[in-house]
Amino acid sequence: MQLLAGVLTRLFPPPPPSPSATLGALEFSLLYDQDNSSLHCTLIKAKGLKPMDSNGLADPYVKLHLLPGASKSNKLRTKTLRNTRNPVWNETLVYHGITDEDMQRKTLRISVCDEDKFGHNEFIGETRVALKKLKANQKKNFNICLERVIPTKRTGTTGASRGMALYEEEVDRGGDVEERGKILVSLMYSTQQGGLIVGIVRCVHLAAMDANGYSDPFVKL
């Protein structure tokens, strides 16, 4: 039987693990406290994280980022646990001032990273949760395999919409990119005028720069 099993294994080797499976899994829970306008994210543990250091281990921590939004108040992180691929944080991070409108339109990005003692932190994997999936005052538990890049569904677009979609695709490819907002521009080279015509169309989700949560933006070329 052992000989037969060996022959079958050579003839029909098991499929290689998917890229997401090799990054590890993350267990966490989310709770929207509607009465206190707060979102509680409890990072419980991760299992089988991708080894990032020369010793075959990692120094993992978790970053939270409410999307869209680029201000520091949208970003939270756990403590770092050293030399482990199976960290247990049991740490709760809280966003305050969360409204019902936020719960309908925002997405929570949860990234697991490896802290490097030389300051070059590395991205391991992430998952994203649309907050509209949560019910007020009801805790929801998750146990999800991390992914390198979260795929986003895109419909056929043309013109300006297509331009924004292409920009978003480039941001997705960038991994741990800090979101500062998006700008839509048009470019045209005019042979008659012998010049480059730049159209500034619009911006969305710009980082809040003033104390009131807004900005007074202008564009420089």
mmCIF file with all atom_site columns, C-alpha atoms in Angstrom:
data_model
loop_
_atom_site.group_PDB
_atom_site.id
_atom_site.type_symbol
_atom_site.label_atom_id
_atom_site.label_alt_id
_atom_site.label_comp_id
_atom_site.label_asym_id
_atom_site.label_entity_id
_atom_site.label_seq_id
_atom_site.pdbx_PDB_ins_code
_atom_site.Cartn_x
_atom_site.Cartn_y
_atom_site.Cartn_z
_atom_site.occupancy
_atom_site.B_iso_or_equiv
_atom_site.pdbx_formal_charge
_atom_site.auth_seq_id
_atom_site.auth_comp_id
_atom_site.auth_asym_id
_atom_site.auth_atom_id
_atom_site.pdbx_PDB_model_num
ATOM 1   C CA . MET A 1 1   ? 0.000   0.000  0.000   1.00 0.00 ? 1   MET A CA 1
ATOM 2   C CA . GLN A 1 2   ? 2.825   2.408  0.847   1.00 0.00 ? 2   GLN A CA 1
ATOM 3   C CA . LEU A 1 3   ? 4.509   1.669  -2.504  1.00 0.00 ? 3   LEU A CA 1
ATOM 4   C CA . LEU A 1 4   ? 1.229   2.277  -4.342  1.00 0.00 ? 4   LEU A CA 1
ATOM 5   C CA . ALA A 1 5   ? 0.690   5.535  -2.451  1.00 0.00 ? 5   ALA A CA 1
ATOM 6   C CA . GLY A 1 6   ? 4.175   6.675  -3.429  1.00 0.00 ? 6   GLY A CA 1
ATOM 7   C CA . VAL A 1 7   ? 3.555   5.897  -7.089  1.00 0.00 ? 7   VAL A CA 1
ATOM 8   C CA . LEU A 1 8   ? 0.219   7.725  -7.038  1.00 0.00 ? 8   LEU A CA 1
ATOM 9   C CA . THR A 1 9   ? 1.829   10.740 -5.389  1.00 0.00 ? 9   THR A CA 1
ATOM 10  C CA . ARG A 1 10  ? 4.454   10.914 -8.130  1.00 0.00 ? 10  ARG A CA 1
ATOM 11  C CA . LEU A 1 11  ? 1.847   10.489 -10.864 1.00 0.00 ? 11  LEU A CA 1
ATOM 12  C CA . PHE A 1 12  ? -0.710  12.835 -9.337  1.00 0.00 ? 12  PHE A CA 1
ATOM 13  C CA . PRO A 1 13  ? 1.132   15.333 -7.120  1.00 0.00 ? 13  PRO A CA 1
ATOM 14  C CA . PRO A 1 14  ? -1.066  17.540 -4.921  1.00 0.00 ? 14  PRO A CA 1
ATOM 15  C CA . PRO A 1 15  ? -1.786  20.981 -6.359  1.00 0.00 ? 15  PRO A CA 1
ATOM 16  C CA . PRO A 1 16  ? 0.426   23.787 -5.083  1.00 0.00 ? 16  PRO A CA 1
ATOM 17  C CA . PRO A 1 17  ? -1.154  26.021 -2.462  1.00 0.00 ? 17  PRO A CA 1
ATOM 18  C CA . SER A 1 18  ? -2.793  29.180 -3.754  1.00 0.00 ? 18  SER A CA 1
ATOM 19  C CA . PRO A 1 19  ? -0.831  32.412 -3.207  1.00 0.00 ? 19  PRO A CA 1
ATOM 20  C CA . SER A 1 20  ? -3.357  33.643 -0.643  1.00 0.00 ? 20  SER A CA 1
ATOM 21  C CA . ALA A 1 21  ? -3.167  30.400 1.350   1.00 0.00 ? 21  ALA A CA 1
ATOM 22  C CA . THR A 1 22  ? 0.582   30.847 1.873   1.00 0.00 ? 22  THR A CA 1
ATOM 23  C CA . LEU A 1 23  ? 0.152   34.293 3.441   1.00 0.00 ? 23  LEU A CA 1
ATOM 24  C CA . GLY A 1 24  ? -1.713  33.023 6.508   1.00 0.00 ? 24  GLY A CA 1
ATOM 25  C CA . ALA A 1 25  ? -5.135  33.559 8.074   1.00 0.00 ? 25  ALA A CA 1
ATOM 26  C CA . LEU A 1 26  ? -6.412  36.313 10.365  1.00 0.00 ? 26  LEU A CA 1
ATOM 27  C CA . GLU A 1 27  ? -9.056  35.989 13.063  1.00 0.00 ? 27  GLU A CA 1
ATOM 28  C CA . PHE A 1 28  ? -10.818 39.148 14.239  1.00 0.00 ? 28  PHE A CA 1
ATOM 29  C CA . SER A 1 29  ? -14.198 40.561 15.219  1.00 0.00 ? 29  SER A CA 1
ATOM 30  C CA . LEU A 1 30  ? -16.029 43.810 14.449  1.00 0.00 ? 30  LEU A CA 1
ATOM 31  C CA . LEU A 1 31  ? -18.690 45.609 16.483  1.00 0.00 ? 31  LEU A CA 1
ATOM 32  C CA . TYR A 1 32  ? -20.494 48.831 15.562  1.00 0.00 ? 32  TYR A CA 1
ATOM 33  C CA . ASP A 1 33  ? -21.599 50.512 18.793  1.00 0.00 ? 33  ASP A CA 1
ATOM 34  C CA . GLN A 1 34  ? -24.345 52.718 17.397  1.00 0.00 ? 34  GLN A CA 1
ATOM 35  C CA . ASP A 1 35  ? -25.180 54.423 20.710  1.00 0.00 ? 35  ASP A CA 1
ATOM 36  C CA . ASN A 1 36  ? -21.581 55.589 21.200  1.00 0.00 ? 36  ASN A CA 1
ATOM 37  C CA . SER A 1 37  ? -20.812 56.110 17.489  1.00 0.00 ? 37  SER A CA 1
ATOM 38  C CA . SER A 1 38  ? -17.783 53.825 17.622  1.00 0.00 ? 38  SER A CA 1
ATOM 39  C CA . LEU A 1 39  ? -16.395 50.876 15.685  1.00 0.00 ? 39  LEU A CA 1
ATOM 40  C CA . HIS A 1 40  ? -14.542 48.229 17.699  1.00 0.00 ? 40  HIS A CA 1
ATOM 41  C CA . CYS A 1 41  ? -12.103 45.950 15.894  1.00 0.00 ? 41  CYS A CA 1
ATOM 42  C CA . THR A 1 42  ? -10.643 43.140 18.020  1.00 0.00 ? 42  THR A CA 1
ATOM 43  C CA . LEU A 1 43  ? -7.583  41.534 16.455  1.00 0.00 ? 43  LEU A CA 1
ATOM 44  C CA . ILE A 1 44  ? -7.502  38.074 17.985  1.00 0.00 ? 44  ILE A CA 1
ATOM 45  C CA . LYS A 1 45  ? -4.751  36.122 16.252  1.00 0.00 ? 45  LYS A CA 1
ATOM 46  C CA . ALA A 1 46  ? -3.155  35.089 12.997  1.00 0.00 ? 46  ALA A CA 1
ATOM 47  C CA . LYS A 1 47  ? -2.050  31.638 11.949  1.00 0.00 ? 47  LYS A CA 1
ATOM 48  C CA . GLY A 1 48  ? 0.574   30.418 9.517   1.00 0.00 ? 48  GLY A CA 1
ATOM 49  C CA . LEU A 1 49  ? 1.847   33.822 8.448   1.00 0.00 ? 49  LEU A CA 1
ATOM 50  C CA . LYS A 1 50  ? 4.355   33.947 5.634   1.00 0.00 ? 50  LYS A CA 1
ATOM 51  C CA . PRO A 1 51  ? 7.916   33.864 7.066   1.00 0.00 ? 51  PRO A CA 1
ATOM 52  C CA . MET A 1 52  ? 9.536   37.237 6.497   1.00 0.00 ? 52  MET A CA 1
ATOM 53  C CA . ASP A 1 53  ? 12.854  37.028 8.382   1.00 0.00 ? 53  ASP A CA 1
ATOM 54  C CA . SER A 1 54  ? 15.999  34.969 7.851   1.00 0.00 ? 54  SER A CA 1
ATOM 55  C CA . ASN A 1 55  ? 15.089  32.817 10.871  1.00 0.00 ? 55  ASN A CA 1
ATOM 56  C CA . GLY A 1 56  ? 11.895  31.668 9.148   1.00 0.00 ? 56  GLY A CA 1
ATOM 57  C CA . LEU A 1 57  ? 9.693   33.753 11.442  1.00 0.00 ? 57  LEU A CA 1
ATOM 58  C CA . ALA A 1 58  ? 8.160   37.244 11.406  1.00 0.00 ? 58  ALA A CA 1
ATOM 59  C CA . ASP A 1 59  ? 7.554   40.269 13.653  1.00 0.00 ? 59  ASP A CA 1
ATOM 60  C CA . PRO A 1 60  ? 3.899   40.901 12.788  1.00 0.00 ? 60  PRO A CA 1
ATOM 61  C CA . TYR A 1 61  ? 1.542   43.739 13.591  1.00 0.00 ? 61  TYR A CA 1
ATOM 62  C CA . VAL A 1 62  ? -1.839  44.783 12.175  1.00 0.00 ? 62  VAL A CA 1
ATOM 63  C CA . LYS A 1 63  ? -2.755  48.119 10.602  1.00 0.00 ? 63  LYS A CA 1
ATOM 64  C CA . LEU A 1 64  ? -6.316  49.364 10.180  1.00 0.00 ? 64  LEU A CA 1
ATOM 65  C CA . HIS A 1 65  ? -7.321  51.920 7.549   1.00 0.00 ? 65  HIS A CA 1
ATOM 66  C CA . LEU A 1 66  ? -10.813 53.270 6.965   1.00 0.00 ? 66  LEU A CA 1
ATOM 67  C CA . LEU A 1 67  ? -11.371 53.811 3.253   1.00 0.00 ? 67  LEU A CA 1
ATOM 68  C CA . PRO A 1 68  ? -11.896 56.255 1.710   1.00 0.00 ? 68  PRO A CA 1
ATOM 69  C CA . GLY A 1 69  ? -9.805  58.623 3.809   1.00 0.00 ? 69  GLY A CA 1
ATOM 70  C CA . ALA A 1 70  ? -6.166  59.554 4.195   1.00 0.00 ? 70  ALA A CA 1
ATOM 71  C CA . SER A 1 71  ? -5.987  61.361 7.543   1.00 0.00 ? 71  SER A CA 1
ATOM 72  C CA . LYS A 1 72  ? -4.044  59.838 10.431  1.00 0.00 ? 72  LYS A CA 1
ATOM 73  C CA . SER A 1 73  ? -7.253  59.458 12.441  1.00 0.00 ? 73  SER A CA 1
ATOM 74  C CA . ASN A 1 74  ? -8.334  56.849 9.881   1.00 0.00 ? 74  ASN A CA 1
ATOM 75  C CA . LYS A 1 75  ? -5.338  54.650 10.708  1.00 0.00 ? 75  LYS A CA 1
ATOM 76  C CA . LEU A 1 76  ? -4.749  52.489 13.773  1.00 0.00 ? 76  LEU A CA 1
ATOM 77  C CA . ARG A 1 77  ? -2.290  49.687 14.553  1.00 0.00 ? 77  ARG A CA 1
ATOM 78  C CA . THR A 1 78  ? -1.636  46.960 17.087  1.00 0.00 ? 78  THR A CA 1
ATOM 79  C CA . LYS A 1 79  ? 1.538   46.258 19.009  1.00 0.00 ? 79  LYS A CA 1
ATOM 80  C CA . THR A 1 80  ? 4.250   44.190 17.326  1.00 0.00 ? 80  THR A CA 1
ATOM 81  C CA . LEU A 1 81  ? 4.828   40.590 18.389  1.00 0.00 ? 81  LEU A CA 1
ATOM 82  C CA . ARG A 1 82  ? 8.339   39.247 17.875  1.00 0.00 ? 82  ARG A CA 1
ATOM 83  C CA . ASN A 1 83  ? 9.560   36.040 16.244  1.00 0.00 ? 83  ASN A CA 1
ATOM 84  C CA . THR A 1 84  ? 6.286   34.301 15.513  1.00 0.00 ? 84  THR A CA 1
ATOM 85  C CA . ARG A 1 85  ? 4.179   33.182 12.585  1.00 0.00 ? 85  ARG A CA 1
ATOM 86  C CA . ASN A 1 86  ? 1.200   32.558 14.862  1.00 0.00 ? 86  ASN A CA 1
ATOM 87  C CA . PRO A 1 87  ? 0.740   35.816 16.796  1.00 0.00 ? 87  PRO A CA 1
ATOM 88  C CA . VAL A 1 88  ? -1.989  36.233 19.420  1.00 0.00 ? 88  VAL A CA 1
ATOM 89  C CA . TRP A 1 89  ? -2.807  39.926 19.919  1.00 0.00 ? 89  TRP A CA 1
ATOM 90  C CA . ASN A 1 90  ? -6.221  39.934 21.645  1.00 0.00 ? 90  ASN A CA 1
ATOM 91  C CA . GLU A 1 91  ? -6.113  43.697 21.141  1.00 0.00 ? 91  GLU A CA 1
ATOM 92  C CA . THR A 1 92  ? -9.104  45.970 20.489  1.00 0.00 ? 92  THR A CA 1
ATOM 93  C CA . LEU A 1 93  ? -8.725  49.117 18.385  1.00 0.00 ? 93  LEU A CA 1
ATOM 94  C CA . VAL A 1 94  ? -11.551 51.654 18.383  1.00 0.00 ? 94  VAL A CA 1
ATOM 95  C CA . TYR A 1 95  ? -12.658 54.249 15.839  1.00 0.00 ? 95  TYR A CA 1
ATOM 96  C CA . HIS A 1 96  ? -14.696 57.040 17.425  1.00 0.00 ? 96  HIS A CA 1
ATOM 97  C CA . GLY A 1 97  ? -17.186 59.350 15.718  1.00 0.00 ? 97  GLY A CA 1
ATOM 98  C CA . ILE A 1 98  ? -18.486 56.689 13.320  1.00 0.00 ? 98  ILE A CA 1
ATOM 99  C CA . THR A 1 99  ? -21.876 57.544 11.835  1.00 0.00 ? 99  THR A CA 1
ATOM 100 C CA . ASP A 1 100 ? -24.545 55.430 10.161  1.00 0.00 ? 100 ASP A CA 1
ATOM 101 C CA . GLU A 1 101 ? -23.527 57.079 6.895   1.00 0.00 ? 101 GLU A CA 1
ATOM 102 C CA . ASP A 1 102 ? -19.926 55.941 7.429   1.00 0.00 ? 102 ASP A CA 1
ATOM 103 C CA . MET A 1 103 ? -21.166 52.407 7.986   1.00 0.00 ? 103 MET A CA 1
ATOM 104 C CA . GLN A 1 104 ? -22.910 52.460 4.624   1.00 0.00 ? 104 GLN A CA 1
ATOM 105 C CA . ARG A 1 105 ? -20.103 53.849 2.505   1.00 0.00 ? 105 ARG A CA 1
ATOM 106 C CA . LYS A 1 106 ? -16.789 52.999 4.178   1.00 0.00 ? 106 LYS A CA 1
ATOM 107 C CA . THR A 1 107 ? -14.609 49.905 4.006   1.00 0.00 ? 107 THR A CA 1
ATOM 108 C CA . LEU A 1 108 ? -12.170 48.714 6.668   1.00 0.00 ? 108 LEU A CA 1
ATOM 109 C CA . ARG A 1 109 ? -8.821  47.634 5.291   1.00 0.00 ? 109 ARG A CA 1
ATOM 110 C CA . ILE A 1 110 ? -6.960  45.270 7.641   1.00 0.00 ? 110 ILE A CA 1
ATOM 111 C CA . SER A 1 111 ? -3.295  44.775 6.765   1.00 0.00 ? 111 SER A CA 1
ATOM 112 C CA . VAL A 1 112 ? -0.797  42.437 8.416   1.00 0.00 ? 112 VAL A CA 1
ATOM 113 C CA . CYS A 1 113 ? 2.784   43.684 8.194   1.00 0.00 ? 113 CYS A CA 1
ATOM 114 C CA . ASP A 1 114 ? 6.230   42.616 9.351   1.00 0.00 ? 114 ASP A CA 1
ATOM 115 C CA . GLU A 1 115 ? 8.192   45.136 11.396  1.00 0.00 ? 115 GLU A CA 1
ATOM 116 C CA . ASP A 1 116 ? 11.828  45.396 10.409  1.00 0.00 ? 116 ASP A CA 1
ATOM 117 C CA . LYS A 1 117 ? 14.357  46.576 12.974  1.00 0.00 ? 117 LYS A CA 1
ATOM 118 C CA . PHE A 1 118 ? 15.985  48.712 10.280  1.00 0.00 ? 118 PHE A CA 1
ATOM 119 C CA . GLY A 1 119 ? 12.734  50.594 9.700   1.00 0.00 ? 119 GLY A CA 1
ATOM 120 C CA . HIS A 1 120 ? 11.725  48.935 6.432   1.00 0.00 ? 120 HIS A CA 1
ATOM 121 C CA . ASN A 1 121 ? 8.389   47.361 7.344   1.00 0.00 ? 121 ASN A CA 1
ATOM 122 C CA . GLU A 1 122 ? 7.068   44.800 4.873   1.00 0.00 ? 122 GLU A CA 1
ATOM 123 C CA . PHE A 1 123 ? 3.511   44.076 3.810   1.00 0.00 ? 123 PHE A CA 1
ATOM 124 C CA . ILE A 1 124 ? 2.382   40.445 4.309   1.00 0.00 ? 124 ILE A CA 1
ATOM 125 C CA . GLY A 1 125 ? -1.278  40.430 3.312   1.00 0.00 ? 125 GLY A CA 1
ATOM 126 C CA . GLU A 1 126 ? -4.632  42.082 3.842   1.00 0.00 ? 126 GLU A CA 1
ATOM 127 C CA . THR A 1 127 ? -8.372  41.694 3.887   1.00 0.00 ? 127 THR A CA 1
ATOM 128 C CA . ARG A 1 128 ? -11.159 44.259 3.507   1.00 0.00 ? 128 ARG A CA 1
ATOM 129 C CA . VAL A 1 129 ? -14.623 44.401 5.050   1.00 0.00 ? 129 VAL A CA 1
ATOM 130 C CA . ALA A 1 130 ? -17.430 46.619 3.772   1.00 0.00 ? 130 ALA A CA 1
ATOM 131 C CA . LEU A 1 131 ? -18.916 48.082 6.960   1.00 0.00 ? 131 LEU A CA 1
ATOM 132 C CA . LYS A 1 132 ? -22.436 47.903 5.548   1.00 0.00 ? 132 LYS A CA 1
ATOM 133 C CA . LYS A 1 133 ? -22.235 44.149 6.165   1.00 0.00 ? 133 LYS A CA 1
ATOM 134 C CA . LEU A 1 134 ? -22.329 44.774 9.928   1.00 0.00 ? 134 LEU A CA 1
ATOM 135 C CA . LYS A 1 135 ? -25.489 45.064 11.991  1.00 0.00 ? 135 LYS A CA 1
ATOM 136 C CA . ALA A 1 136 ? -25.588 47.727 14.682  1.00 0.00 ? 136 ALA A CA 1
ATOM 137 C CA . ASN A 1 137 ? -24.691 46.507 18.198  1.00 0.00 ? 137 ASN A CA 1
ATOM 138 C CA . GLN A 1 138 ? -24.035 42.953 16.979  1.00 0.00 ? 138 GLN A CA 1
ATOM 139 C CA . LYS A 1 139 ? -20.488 41.580 17.046  1.00 0.00 ? 139 LYS A CA 1
ATOM 140 C CA . LYS A 1 140 ? -19.433 39.687 13.934  1.00 0.00 ? 140 LYS A CA 1
ATOM 141 C CA . ASN A 1 141 ? -16.528 37.229 13.920  1.00 0.00 ? 141 ASN A CA 1
ATOM 142 C CA . PHE A 1 142 ? -14.211 36.665 10.959  1.00 0.00 ? 142 PHE A CA 1
ATOM 143 C CA . ASN A 1 143 ? -11.550 34.076 10.140  1.00 0.00 ? 143 ASN A CA 1
ATOM 144 C CA . ILE A 1 144 ? -10.196 34.991 6.698   1.00 0.00 ? 144 ILE A CA 1
ATOM 145 C CA . CYS A 1 145 ? -7.204  34.005 4.579   1.00 0.00 ? 145 CYS A CA 1
ATOM 146 C CA . LEU A 1 146 ? -5.030  37.001 3.800   1.00 0.00 ? 146 LEU A CA 1
ATOM 147 C CA . GLU A 1 147 ? -4.607  38.144 0.227   1.00 0.00 ? 147 GLU A CA 1
ATOM 148 C CA . ARG A 1 148 ? -1.786  40.029 -1.405  1.00 0.00 ? 148 ARG A CA 1
ATOM 149 C CA . VAL A 1 149 ? -4.079  42.350 -3.348  1.00 0.00 ? 149 VAL A CA 1
ATOM 150 C CA . ILE A 1 150 ? -7.831  42.467 -2.907  1.00 0.00 ? 150 ILE A CA 1
ATOM 151 C CA . PRO A 1 151 ? -9.454  42.096 -6.341  1.00 0.00 ? 151 PRO A CA 1
ATOM 152 C CA . THR A 1 152 ? -12.091 44.688 -7.175  1.00 0.00 ? 152 THR A CA 1
ATOM 153 C CA . LYS A 1 153 ? -14.896 44.152 -9.658  1.00 0.00 ? 153 LYS A CA 1
ATOM 154 C CA . ARG A 1 154 ? -14.865 46.644 -12.505 1.00 0.00 ? 154 ARG A CA 1
ATOM 155 C CA . THR A 1 155 ? -17.519 47.168 -15.131 1.00 0.00 ? 155 THR A CA 1
ATOM 156 C CA . GLY A 1 156 ? -16.821 48.427 -18.608 1.00 0.00 ? 156 GLY A CA 1
ATOM 157 C CA . THR A 1 157 ? -16.059 52.131 -18.489 1.00 0.00 ? 157 THR A CA 1
ATOM 158 C CA . THR A 1 158 ? -15.146 54.790 -20.995 1.00 0.00 ? 158 THR A CA 1
ATOM 159 C CA . GLY A 1 159 ? -13.765 58.291 -20.950 1.00 0.00 ? 159 GLY A CA 1
ATOM 160 C CA . ALA A 1 160 ? -13.404 59.995 -17.574 1.00 0.00 ? 160 ALA A CA 1
ATOM 161 C CA . SER A 1 161 ? -14.834 57.050 -15.635 1.00 0.00 ? 161 SER A CA 1
ATOM 162 C CA . ARG A 1 162 ? -12.310 54.763 -17.250 1.00 0.00 ? 162 ARG A CA 1
ATOM 163 C CA . GLY A 1 163 ? -9.535  57.130 -16.268 1.00 0.00 ? 163 GLY A CA 1
ATOM 164 C CA . MET A 1 164 ? -10.567 56.992 -12.602 1.00 0.00 ? 164 MET A CA 1
ATOM 165 C CA . ALA A 1 165 ? -10.840 53.194 -12.782 1.00 0.00 ? 165 ALA A CA 1
ATOM 166 C CA . LEU A 1 166 ? -7.326  52.917 -14.192 1.00 0.00 ? 166 LEU A CA 1
ATOM 167 C CA . TYR A 1 167 ? -6.018  55.160 -11.426 1.00 0.00 ? 167 TYR A CA 1
ATOM 168 C CA . GLU A 1 168 ? -7.700  52.993 -8.795  1.00 0.00 ? 168 GLU A CA 1
ATOM 169 C CA . GLU A 1 169 ? -6.195  49.882 -10.388 1.00 0.00 ? 169 GLU A CA 1
ATOM 170 C CA . GLU A 1 170 ? -2.713  51.362 -10.160 1.00 0.00 ? 170 GLU A CA 1
ATOM 171 C CA . VAL A 1 171 ? -3.268  52.196 -6.481  1.00 0.00 ? 171 VAL A CA 1
ATOM 172 C CA . ASP A 1 172 ? -4.398  48.623 -5.822  1.00 0.00 ? 172 ASP A CA 1
ATOM 173 C CA . ARG A 1 173 ? -1.231  47.306 -7.424  1.00 0.00 ? 173 ARG A CA 1
ATOM 174 C CA . GLY A 1 174 ? 0.880   49.508 -5.208  1.00 0.00 ? 174 GLY A CA 1
ATOM 175 C CA . GLY A 1 175 ? 0.377   47.394 -2.107  1.00 0.00 ? 175 GLY A CA 1
ATOM 176 C CA . ASP A 1 176 ? 0.661   49.442 1.052   1.00 0.00 ? 176 ASP A CA 1
ATOM 177 C CA . VAL A 1 177 ? 0.042   52.812 -0.607  1.00 0.00 ? 177 VAL A CA 1
ATOM 178 C CA . GLU A 1 178 ? -1.106  55.707 1.552   1.00 0.00 ? 178 GLU A CA 1
ATOM 179 C CA . GLU A 1 179 ? -4.289  57.082 0.074   1.00 0.00 ? 179 GLU A CA 1
ATOM 180 C CA . ARG A 1 180 ? -4.226  60.872 -0.316  1.00 0.00 ? 180 ARG A CA 1
ATOM 181 C CA . GLY A 1 181 ? -7.188  61.192 -2.658  1.00 0.00 ? 181 GLY A CA 1
ATOM 182 C CA . LYS A 1 182 ? -7.715  61.008 -6.407  1.00 0.00 ? 182 LYS A CA 1
ATOM 183 C CA . ILE A 1 183 ? -7.444  63.560 -9.200  1.00 0.00 ? 183 ILE A CA 1
ATOM 184 C CA . LEU A 1 184 ? -8.918  63.343 -12.679 1.00 0.00 ? 184 LEU A CA 1
ATOM 185 C CA . VAL A 1 185 ? -7.046  65.199 -15.418 1.00 0.00 ? 185 VAL A CA 1
ATOM 186 C CA . SER A 1 186 ? -7.137  65.249 -19.211 1.00 0.00 ? 186 SER A CA 1
ATOM 187 C CA . LEU A 1 187 ? -4.120  65.676 -21.474 1.00 0.00 ? 187 LEU A CA 1
ATOM 188 C CA . MET A 1 188 ? -4.026  66.714 -25.126 1.00 0.00 ? 188 MET A CA 1
ATOM 189 C CA . TYR A 1 189 ? -1.155  67.766 -27.342 1.00 0.00 ? 189 TYR A CA 1
ATOM 190 C CA . SER A 1 190 ? -2.292  70.365 -29.860 1.00 0.00 ? 190 SER A CA 1
ATOM 191 C CA . THR A 1 191 ? -0.210  70.452 -33.037 1.00 0.00 ? 191 THR A CA 1
ATOM 192 C CA . GLN A 1 192 ? -2.015  73.609 -34.173 1.00 0.00 ? 192 GLN A CA 1
ATOM 193 C CA . GLN A 1 193 ? -1.205  75.509 -31.000 1.00 0.00 ? 193 GLN A CA 1
ATOM 194 C CA . GLY A 1 194 ? 2.098   73.724 -30.497 1.00 0.00 ? 194 GLY A CA 1
ATOM 195 C CA . GLY A 1 195 ? 1.361   73.086 -26.846 1.00 0.00 ? 195 GLY A CA 1
ATOM 196 C CA . LEU A 1 196 ? 0.161   70.633 -24.223 1.00 0.00 ? 196 LEU A CA 1
ATOM 197 C CA . ILE A 1 197 ? -3.374  71.293 -22.977 1.00 0.00 ? 197 ILE A CA 1
ATOM 198 C CA . VAL A 1 198 ? -4.026  70.065 -19.430 1.00 0.00 ? 198 VAL A CA 1
ATOM 199 C CA . GLY A 1 199 ? -7.560  69.910 -18.106 1.00 0.00 ? 199 GLY A CA 1
ATOM 200 C CA . ILE A 1 200 ? -8.065  69.735 -14.346 1.00 0.00 ? 200 ILE A CA 1
ATOM 201 C CA . VAL A 1 201 ? -11.463 68.049 -13.994 1.00 0.00 ? 201 VAL A CA 1
ATOM 202 C CA . ARG A 1 202 ? -12.068 67.115 -10.362 1.00 0.00 ? 202 ARG A CA 1
ATOM 203 C CA . CYS A 1 203 ? -10.709 65.553 -7.173  1.00 0.00 ? 203 CYS A CA 1
ATOM 204 C CA . VAL A 1 204 ? -12.330 63.129 -4.738  1.00 0.00 ? 204 VAL A CA 1
ATOM 205 C CA . HIS A 1 205 ? -11.524 61.918 -1.217  1.00 0.00 ? 205 HIS A CA 1
ATOM 206 C CA . LEU A 1 206 ? -8.734  64.421 -0.622  1.00 0.00 ? 206 LEU A CA 1
ATOM 207 C CA . ALA A 1 207 ? -6.899  64.267 2.686   1.00 0.00 ? 207 ALA A CA 1
ATOM 208 C CA . ALA A 1 208 ? -8.353  66.602 5.308   1.00 0.00 ? 208 ALA A CA 1
ATOM 209 C CA . MET A 1 209 ? -5.788  69.342 5.958   1.00 0.00 ? 209 MET A CA 1
ATOM 210 C CA . ASP A 1 210 ? -7.723  71.777 8.187   1.00 0.00 ? 210 ASP A CA 1
ATOM 211 C CA . ALA A 1 211 ? -9.033  71.456 11.719  1.00 0.00 ? 211 ALA A CA 1
ATOM 212 C CA . ASN A 1 212 ? -12.622 71.398 10.433  1.00 0.00 ? 212 ASN A CA 1
ATOM 213 C CA . GLY A 1 213 ? -11.949 68.205 8.471   1.00 0.00 ? 213 GLY A CA 1
ATOM 214 C CA . TYR A 1 214 ? -11.886 69.921 5.069   1.00 0.00 ? 214 TYR A CA 1
ATOM 215 C CA . SER A 1 215 ? -9.288  71.458 2.738   1.00 0.00 ? 215 SER A CA 1
ATOM 216 C CA . ASP A 1 216 ? -8.860  74.508 0.497   1.00 0.00 ? 216 ASP A CA 1
ATOM 217 C CA . PRO A 1 217 ? -7.270  72.794 -2.498  1.00 0.00 ? 217 PRO A CA 1
ATOM 218 C CA . PHE A 1 218 ? -5.610  74.098 -5.627  1.00 0.00 ? 218 PHE A CA 1
ATOM 219 C CA . VAL A 1 219 ? -3.527  72.359 -8.296  1.00 0.00 ? 219 VAL A CA 1
ATOM 220 C CA . LYS A 1 220 ? 0.022   73.144 -9.407  1.00 0.00 ? 220 LYS A CA 1
ATOM 221 C CA . LEU A 1 221 ? 1.578   71.796 -12.608 1.00 0.00 ? 221 LEU A CA 1
#
